[in-house]
Coordinates of C-alpha atoms in Angstrom, one line a residue:
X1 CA -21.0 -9.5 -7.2
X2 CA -21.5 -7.0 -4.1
X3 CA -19.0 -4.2 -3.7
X4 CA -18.0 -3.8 -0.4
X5 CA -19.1 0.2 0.2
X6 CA -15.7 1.5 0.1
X7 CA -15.3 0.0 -3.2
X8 CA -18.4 1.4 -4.4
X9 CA -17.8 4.8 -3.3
X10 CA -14.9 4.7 -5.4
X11 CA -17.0 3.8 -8.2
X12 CA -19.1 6.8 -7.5
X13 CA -16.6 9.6 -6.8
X14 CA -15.2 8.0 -10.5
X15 CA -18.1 9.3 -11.9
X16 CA -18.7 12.4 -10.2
X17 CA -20.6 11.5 -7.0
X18 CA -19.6 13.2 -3.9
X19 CA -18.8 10.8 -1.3
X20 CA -17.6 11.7 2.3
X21 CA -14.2 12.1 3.0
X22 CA -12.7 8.7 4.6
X23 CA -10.3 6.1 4.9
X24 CA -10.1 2.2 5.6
X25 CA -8.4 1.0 8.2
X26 CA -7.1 -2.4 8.8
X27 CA -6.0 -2.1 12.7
X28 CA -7.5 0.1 15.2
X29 CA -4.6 2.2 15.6
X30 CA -5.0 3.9 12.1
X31 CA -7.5 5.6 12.6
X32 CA -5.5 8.8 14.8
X33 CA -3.3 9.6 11.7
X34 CA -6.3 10.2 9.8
X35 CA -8.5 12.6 12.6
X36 CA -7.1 15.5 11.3
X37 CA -8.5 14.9 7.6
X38 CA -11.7 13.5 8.9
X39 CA -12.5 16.3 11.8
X40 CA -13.6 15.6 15.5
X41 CA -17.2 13.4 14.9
X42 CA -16.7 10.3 12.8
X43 CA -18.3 7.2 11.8
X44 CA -16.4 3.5 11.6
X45 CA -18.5 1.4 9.4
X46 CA -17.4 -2.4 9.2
X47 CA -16.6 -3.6 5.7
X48 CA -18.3 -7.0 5.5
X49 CA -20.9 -8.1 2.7
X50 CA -23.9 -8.8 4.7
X51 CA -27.5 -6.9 4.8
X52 CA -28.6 -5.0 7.9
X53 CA -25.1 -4.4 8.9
X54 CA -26.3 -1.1 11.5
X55 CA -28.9 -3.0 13.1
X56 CA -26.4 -5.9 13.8
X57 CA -24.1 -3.0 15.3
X58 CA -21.6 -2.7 12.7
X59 CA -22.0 1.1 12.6
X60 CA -20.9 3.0 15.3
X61 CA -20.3 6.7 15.9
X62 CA -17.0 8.2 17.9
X63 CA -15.1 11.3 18.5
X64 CA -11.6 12.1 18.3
X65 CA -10.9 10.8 22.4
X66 CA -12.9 7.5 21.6
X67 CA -12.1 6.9 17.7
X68 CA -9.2 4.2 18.7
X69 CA -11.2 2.3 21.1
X70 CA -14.4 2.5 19.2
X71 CA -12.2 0.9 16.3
X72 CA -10.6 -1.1 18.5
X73 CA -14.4 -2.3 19.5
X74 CA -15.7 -2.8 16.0
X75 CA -12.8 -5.1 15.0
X76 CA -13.3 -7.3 18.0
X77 CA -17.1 -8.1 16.4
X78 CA -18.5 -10.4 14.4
X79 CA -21.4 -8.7 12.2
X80 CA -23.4 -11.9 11.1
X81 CA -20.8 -14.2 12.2
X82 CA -18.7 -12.0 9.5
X83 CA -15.1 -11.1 11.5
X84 CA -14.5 -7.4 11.1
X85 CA -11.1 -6.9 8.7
X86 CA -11.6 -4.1 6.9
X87 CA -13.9 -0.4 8.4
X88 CA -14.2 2.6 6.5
X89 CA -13.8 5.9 8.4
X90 CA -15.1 8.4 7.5
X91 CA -16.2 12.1 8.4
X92 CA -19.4 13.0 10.4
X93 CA -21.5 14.8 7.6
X94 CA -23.6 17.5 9.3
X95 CA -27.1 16.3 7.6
X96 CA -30.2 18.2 6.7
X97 CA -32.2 15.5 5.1
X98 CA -32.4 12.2 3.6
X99 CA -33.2 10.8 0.5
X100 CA -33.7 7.4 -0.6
X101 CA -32.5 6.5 -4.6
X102 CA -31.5 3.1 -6.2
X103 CA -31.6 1.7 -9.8
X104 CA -32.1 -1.7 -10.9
X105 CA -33.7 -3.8 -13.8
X106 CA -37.7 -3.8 -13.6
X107 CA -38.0 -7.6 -14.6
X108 CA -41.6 -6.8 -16.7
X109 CA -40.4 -4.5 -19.0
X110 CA -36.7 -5.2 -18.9
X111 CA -35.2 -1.6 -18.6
X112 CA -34.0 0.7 -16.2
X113 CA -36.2 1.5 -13.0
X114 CA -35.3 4.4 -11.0
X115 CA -37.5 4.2 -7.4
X116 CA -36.8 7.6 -5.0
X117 CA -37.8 8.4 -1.9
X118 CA -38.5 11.7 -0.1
X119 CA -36.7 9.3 3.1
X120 CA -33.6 7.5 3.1
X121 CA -31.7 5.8 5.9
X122 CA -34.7 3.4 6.6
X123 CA -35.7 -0.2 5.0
X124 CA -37.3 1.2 2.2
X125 CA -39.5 -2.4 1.3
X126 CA -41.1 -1.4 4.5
X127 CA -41.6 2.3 3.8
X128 CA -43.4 1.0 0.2
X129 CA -45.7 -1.4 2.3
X130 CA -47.2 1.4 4.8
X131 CA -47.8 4.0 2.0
X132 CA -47.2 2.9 -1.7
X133 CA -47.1 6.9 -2.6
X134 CA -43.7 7.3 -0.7
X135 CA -42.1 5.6 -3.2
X136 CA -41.6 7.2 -6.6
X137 CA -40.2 5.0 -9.8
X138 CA -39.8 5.9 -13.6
X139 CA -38.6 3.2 -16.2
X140 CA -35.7 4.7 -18.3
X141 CA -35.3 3.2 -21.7
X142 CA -31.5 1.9 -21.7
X143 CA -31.1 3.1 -25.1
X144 CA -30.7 6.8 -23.8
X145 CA -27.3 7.9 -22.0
X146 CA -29.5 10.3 -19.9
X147 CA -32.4 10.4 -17.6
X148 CA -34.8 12.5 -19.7
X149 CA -35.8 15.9 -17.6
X150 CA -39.7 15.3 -17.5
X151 CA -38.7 11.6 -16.0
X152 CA -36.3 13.6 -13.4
X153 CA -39.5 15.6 -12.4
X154 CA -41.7 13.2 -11.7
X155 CA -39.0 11.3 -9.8
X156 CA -38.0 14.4 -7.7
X157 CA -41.5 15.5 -6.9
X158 CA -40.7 18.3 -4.4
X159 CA -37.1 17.4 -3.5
X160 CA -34.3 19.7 -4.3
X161 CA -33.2 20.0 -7.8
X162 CA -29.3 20.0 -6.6
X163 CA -30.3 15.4 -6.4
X164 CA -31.0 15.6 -10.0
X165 CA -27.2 15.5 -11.2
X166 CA -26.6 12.8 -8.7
X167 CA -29.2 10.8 -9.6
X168 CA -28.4 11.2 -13.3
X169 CA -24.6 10.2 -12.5
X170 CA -25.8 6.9 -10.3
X171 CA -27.6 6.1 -13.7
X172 CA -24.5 6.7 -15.5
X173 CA -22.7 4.9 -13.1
X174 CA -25.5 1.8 -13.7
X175 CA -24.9 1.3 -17.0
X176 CA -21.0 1.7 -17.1
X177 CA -20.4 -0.8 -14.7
X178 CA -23.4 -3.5 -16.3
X179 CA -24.8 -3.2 -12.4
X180 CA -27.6 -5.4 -11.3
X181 CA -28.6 -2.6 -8.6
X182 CA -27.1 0.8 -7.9
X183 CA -28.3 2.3 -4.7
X184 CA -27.2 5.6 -2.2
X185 CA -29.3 5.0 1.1
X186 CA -29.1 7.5 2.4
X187 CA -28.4 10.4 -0.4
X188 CA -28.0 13.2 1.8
X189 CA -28.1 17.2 1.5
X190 CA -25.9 19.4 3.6
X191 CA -25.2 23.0 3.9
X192 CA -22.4 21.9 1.7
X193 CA -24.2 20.2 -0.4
X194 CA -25.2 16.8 -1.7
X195 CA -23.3 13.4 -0.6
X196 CA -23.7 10.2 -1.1
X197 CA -23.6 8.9 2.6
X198 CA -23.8 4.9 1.6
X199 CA -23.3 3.2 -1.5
X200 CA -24.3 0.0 -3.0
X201 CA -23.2 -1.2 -5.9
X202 CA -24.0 -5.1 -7.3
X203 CA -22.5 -5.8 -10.9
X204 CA -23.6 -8.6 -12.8
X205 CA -21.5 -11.6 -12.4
X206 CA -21.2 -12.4 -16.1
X207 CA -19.4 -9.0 -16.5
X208 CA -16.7 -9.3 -14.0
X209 CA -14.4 -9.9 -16.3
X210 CA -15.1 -6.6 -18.5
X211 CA -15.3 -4.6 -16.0
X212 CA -11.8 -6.0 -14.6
X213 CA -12.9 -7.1 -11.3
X214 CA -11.4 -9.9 -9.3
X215 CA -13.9 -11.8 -6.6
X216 CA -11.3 -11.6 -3.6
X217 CA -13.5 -12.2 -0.7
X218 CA -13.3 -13.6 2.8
X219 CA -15.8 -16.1 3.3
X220 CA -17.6 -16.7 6.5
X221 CA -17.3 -19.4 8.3
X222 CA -20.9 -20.7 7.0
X223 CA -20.4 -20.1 3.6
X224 CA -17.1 -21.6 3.4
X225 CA -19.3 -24.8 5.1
X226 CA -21.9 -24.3 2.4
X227 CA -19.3 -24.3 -0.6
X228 CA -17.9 -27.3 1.0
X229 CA -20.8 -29.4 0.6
X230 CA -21.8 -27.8 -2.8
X231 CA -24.6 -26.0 -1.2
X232 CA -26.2 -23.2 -3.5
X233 CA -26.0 -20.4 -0.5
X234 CA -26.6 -16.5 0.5
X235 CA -27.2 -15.1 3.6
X236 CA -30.4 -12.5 4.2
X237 CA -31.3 -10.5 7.0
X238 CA -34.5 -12.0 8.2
X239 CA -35.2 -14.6 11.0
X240 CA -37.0 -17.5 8.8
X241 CA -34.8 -20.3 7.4
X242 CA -35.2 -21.4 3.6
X243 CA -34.0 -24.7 2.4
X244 CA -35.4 -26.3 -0.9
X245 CA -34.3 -28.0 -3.8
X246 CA -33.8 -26.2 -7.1
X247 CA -33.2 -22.6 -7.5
X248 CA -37.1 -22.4 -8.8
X249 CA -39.2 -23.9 -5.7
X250 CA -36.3 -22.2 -3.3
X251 CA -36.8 -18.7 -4.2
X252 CA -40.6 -19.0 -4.1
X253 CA -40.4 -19.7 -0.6
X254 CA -38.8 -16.8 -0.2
X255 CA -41.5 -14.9 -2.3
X256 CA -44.3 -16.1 0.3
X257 CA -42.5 -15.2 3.2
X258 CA -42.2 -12.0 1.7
X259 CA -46.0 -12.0 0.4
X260 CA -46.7 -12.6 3.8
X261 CA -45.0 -9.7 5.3
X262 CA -42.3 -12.0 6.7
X263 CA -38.2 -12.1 6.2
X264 CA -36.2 -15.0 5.0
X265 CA -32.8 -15.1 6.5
X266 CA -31.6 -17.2 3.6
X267 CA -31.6 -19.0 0.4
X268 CA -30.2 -22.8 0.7
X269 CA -31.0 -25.1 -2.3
X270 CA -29.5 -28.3 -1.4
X271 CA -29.5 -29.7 -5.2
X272 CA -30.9 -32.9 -6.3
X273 CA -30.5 -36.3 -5.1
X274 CA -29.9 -34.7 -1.3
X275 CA -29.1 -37.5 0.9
X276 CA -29.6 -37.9 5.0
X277 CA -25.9 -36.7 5.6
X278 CA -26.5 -33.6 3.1
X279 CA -29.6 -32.2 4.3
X280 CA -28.1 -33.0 8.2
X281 CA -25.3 -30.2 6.8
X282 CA -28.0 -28.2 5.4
X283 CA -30.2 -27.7 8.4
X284 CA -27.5 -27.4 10.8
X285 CA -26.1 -24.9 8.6
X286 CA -28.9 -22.6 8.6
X287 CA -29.6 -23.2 12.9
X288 CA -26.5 -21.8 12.9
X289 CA -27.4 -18.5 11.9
X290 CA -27.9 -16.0 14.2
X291 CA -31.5 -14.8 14.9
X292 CA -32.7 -18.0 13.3
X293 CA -35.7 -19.2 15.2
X294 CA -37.8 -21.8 12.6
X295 CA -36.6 -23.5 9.3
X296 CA -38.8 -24.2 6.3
X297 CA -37.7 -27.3 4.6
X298 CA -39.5 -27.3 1.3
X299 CA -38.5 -30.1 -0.9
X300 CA -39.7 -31.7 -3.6
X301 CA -38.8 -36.0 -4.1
X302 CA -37.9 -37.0 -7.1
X303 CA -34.4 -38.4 -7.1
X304 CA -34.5 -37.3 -4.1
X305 CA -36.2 -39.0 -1.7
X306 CA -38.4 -37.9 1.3
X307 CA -37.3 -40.7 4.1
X308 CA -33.6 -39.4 3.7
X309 CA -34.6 -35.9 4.0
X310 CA -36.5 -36.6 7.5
X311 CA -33.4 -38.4 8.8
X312 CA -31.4 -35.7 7.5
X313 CA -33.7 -33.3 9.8
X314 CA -34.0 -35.6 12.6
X315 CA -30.3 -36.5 12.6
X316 CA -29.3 -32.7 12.8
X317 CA -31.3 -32.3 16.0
X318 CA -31.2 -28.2 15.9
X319 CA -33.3 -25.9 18.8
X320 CA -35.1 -23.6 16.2
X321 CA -38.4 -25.1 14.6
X322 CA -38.7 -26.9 11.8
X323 CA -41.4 -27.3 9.9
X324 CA -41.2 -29.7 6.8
X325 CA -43.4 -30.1 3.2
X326 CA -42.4 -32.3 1.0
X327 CA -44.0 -34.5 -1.9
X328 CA -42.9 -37.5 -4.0
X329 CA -41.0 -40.7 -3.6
X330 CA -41.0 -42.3 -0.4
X331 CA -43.3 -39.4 0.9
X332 CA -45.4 -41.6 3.4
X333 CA -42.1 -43.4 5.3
X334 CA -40.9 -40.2 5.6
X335 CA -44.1 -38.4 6.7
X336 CA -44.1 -41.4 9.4
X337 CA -40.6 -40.6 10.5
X338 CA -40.8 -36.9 11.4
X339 CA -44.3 -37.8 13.2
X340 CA -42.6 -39.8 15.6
X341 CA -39.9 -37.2 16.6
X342 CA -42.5 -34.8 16.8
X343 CA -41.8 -32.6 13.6
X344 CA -44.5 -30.8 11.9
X345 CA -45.0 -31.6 8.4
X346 CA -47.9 -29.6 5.9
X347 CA -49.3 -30.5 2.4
X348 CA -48.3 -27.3 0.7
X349 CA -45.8 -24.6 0.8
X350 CA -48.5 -21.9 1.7
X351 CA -49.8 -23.6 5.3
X352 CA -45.8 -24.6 6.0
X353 CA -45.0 -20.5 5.3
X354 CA -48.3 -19.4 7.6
X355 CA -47.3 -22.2 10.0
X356 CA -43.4 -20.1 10.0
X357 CA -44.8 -16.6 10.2
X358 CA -46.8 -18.1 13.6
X359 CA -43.3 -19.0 15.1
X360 CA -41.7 -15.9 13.5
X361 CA -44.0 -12.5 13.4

């Protein structure tokens, strides 16, 4: 489960993270009882559980003249075809630099990794890409309630030794809370001192209820239609459409795209046994996200079977592209379907991902 940031900055401060001073605000008039505390320059950051929430403008930046209307402004937008409810306010830190630190589980030797980075407030998968050097990691053994000092070294590098504490509290904060990820992007210094300027915080479902959390979330309007249908969904920030069937083949789609530089702006699995109504839902589903310009279908027939899934497609009649590979049962009738509507179909997940990327750079 993701913490909205709010709710993770509360984490934080719990465990001895400075956070900026702020409030939430529920209607745009709010926000002037609170100027006082916050000071003249202030930021309103919309509260909605979706990834590249500043680029999709939910992060805007006012003074004490404009805060109201600038509030006023946010709640009116949808970020992701999320409604704004909820925005934190919170006070204009005057920053020096930015760091970039998160914690999560390293997969290969299932412990602790701690990745930092001498820049924060960018995408940092990007920032790895470009120059593998700019980011730093260290596996901590989970056993230890600390992040040794000759790990905290080589993780700093030359950055300020005031980040050590803070880093060493996000990893206490890590394993207190049994969090999947723990990240502060951007972890900021200041002439009066260090802050944690965002916050991310995903615990592990299976620990909700030991760590007294209730899931109490708004839905948006497509993943209400997703658990409707019994779709397997979650929203991304890229521009390439992912449906498959079965976790497995779903998510390595969305490991090509990603081998091939590109971003999925989903994960759909549609389950077994999809029919032509259920894979209609599916792919209208996913046109309906903004910024989505072509789909992968990826499917594989085995109870399910390929002439349903190309009327599915053919009967949702979306604008972005579609481009289809599928095997198995009733593979030929349904290869003959989507060739007369004109629909591009490819033998193998690989040339159906190149084929997106073309449509998508």
């Amino acid at each position: 489960m993701k913490l909205l940031e709010y709710e993770a900055k509360r984490v934080f401060a719990e465990y001895g993270i400075p956070v900026p001073k702020g409030v939430v605000i529920r209607a745009p008039e709010e926000v002037a009882a609170h100027l006082p505390d916050l000071g003249d320059g202030v930021v309103l950051k919309a509260q909605v559980d979706v990834g590249g929430r500043g680029k999709a403008g939910g992060v805007l930046f006012a003074d004490a003249k404009t805060a109201v209307e600038t509030a006023r402004e946010l709640f009116s937008r949808e970020i992701k075809g999320v409604p704004v409810g909820e925005i934190l306010v919170e006070e204009r830190l005057p920053i020096e630099h930015e760091y970039y630190v998160s914690i999560a589980v390293d997969r290969s030797s299932r412990q602790p990794v701690v990745l930092f980075a001498d820049a924060g407030g960018v995408e940092i998968e990007k920032m790895a890409e470009e120059d593998e050097s700019a980011v730093r990691r260290v596996i901590v053994s989970p056993l230890l309630s600390d992040i040794p000092p000759f790990l905290m070294r080589e993780l700093l590098g030359g950055a300020p030794k005031e980040l050590a504490p803070v880093i060493n509290s996000l990893y206490h904060v890590f394993q207190g809370k049994d969090a999947m990820l723990a990240e502060i992007n951007p972890l900021v210094t200041t002439a009066r001192g260090v802050y944690a300027a965002d916050a991310k915080l995903i615990v592990d479902d299976n620990a909700l209820a030991r760590q007294g959390i209730t899931v109490n979330r708004d839905l948006s309007e497509r993943e209400r239609e997703a658990e409707k249908h019994g779709f397997s969904y979650v929203e991304l920030d890229g521009s390439i459409g992912v449906i498959g069937n079965g976790a497995g083949l779903t998510m390595s789609t969305l490991d090509l795209i990603e081998f091939y530089n590109g971003r999925a702006a989903n994960f759909l699995d549609v389950g077994g046994g999809a029919d032509q109504e259920r894979v209609m839902h599916a792919v209208k589903l996913v046109a309906s996200m903004p910024g989505v310009n072509v789909i992968v279908v990826n499917l594989l027939g085995g109870i399910t079977r390929c002439d349903e899934v190309a009327k599915g497609i053919i009967a949702a009649g979306v604008a972005p592209t579609v481009i289809v590979r599928m095997a198995g049962t009733n593979e030929e009738e349904g290869r003959r379907l989507l060739a007369e509507c004109g629909y591009r179909m490819l033998d193998s997940m690989d040339t159906a991902v190149k084929a997106a990327m073309e449509v998508s750079p």
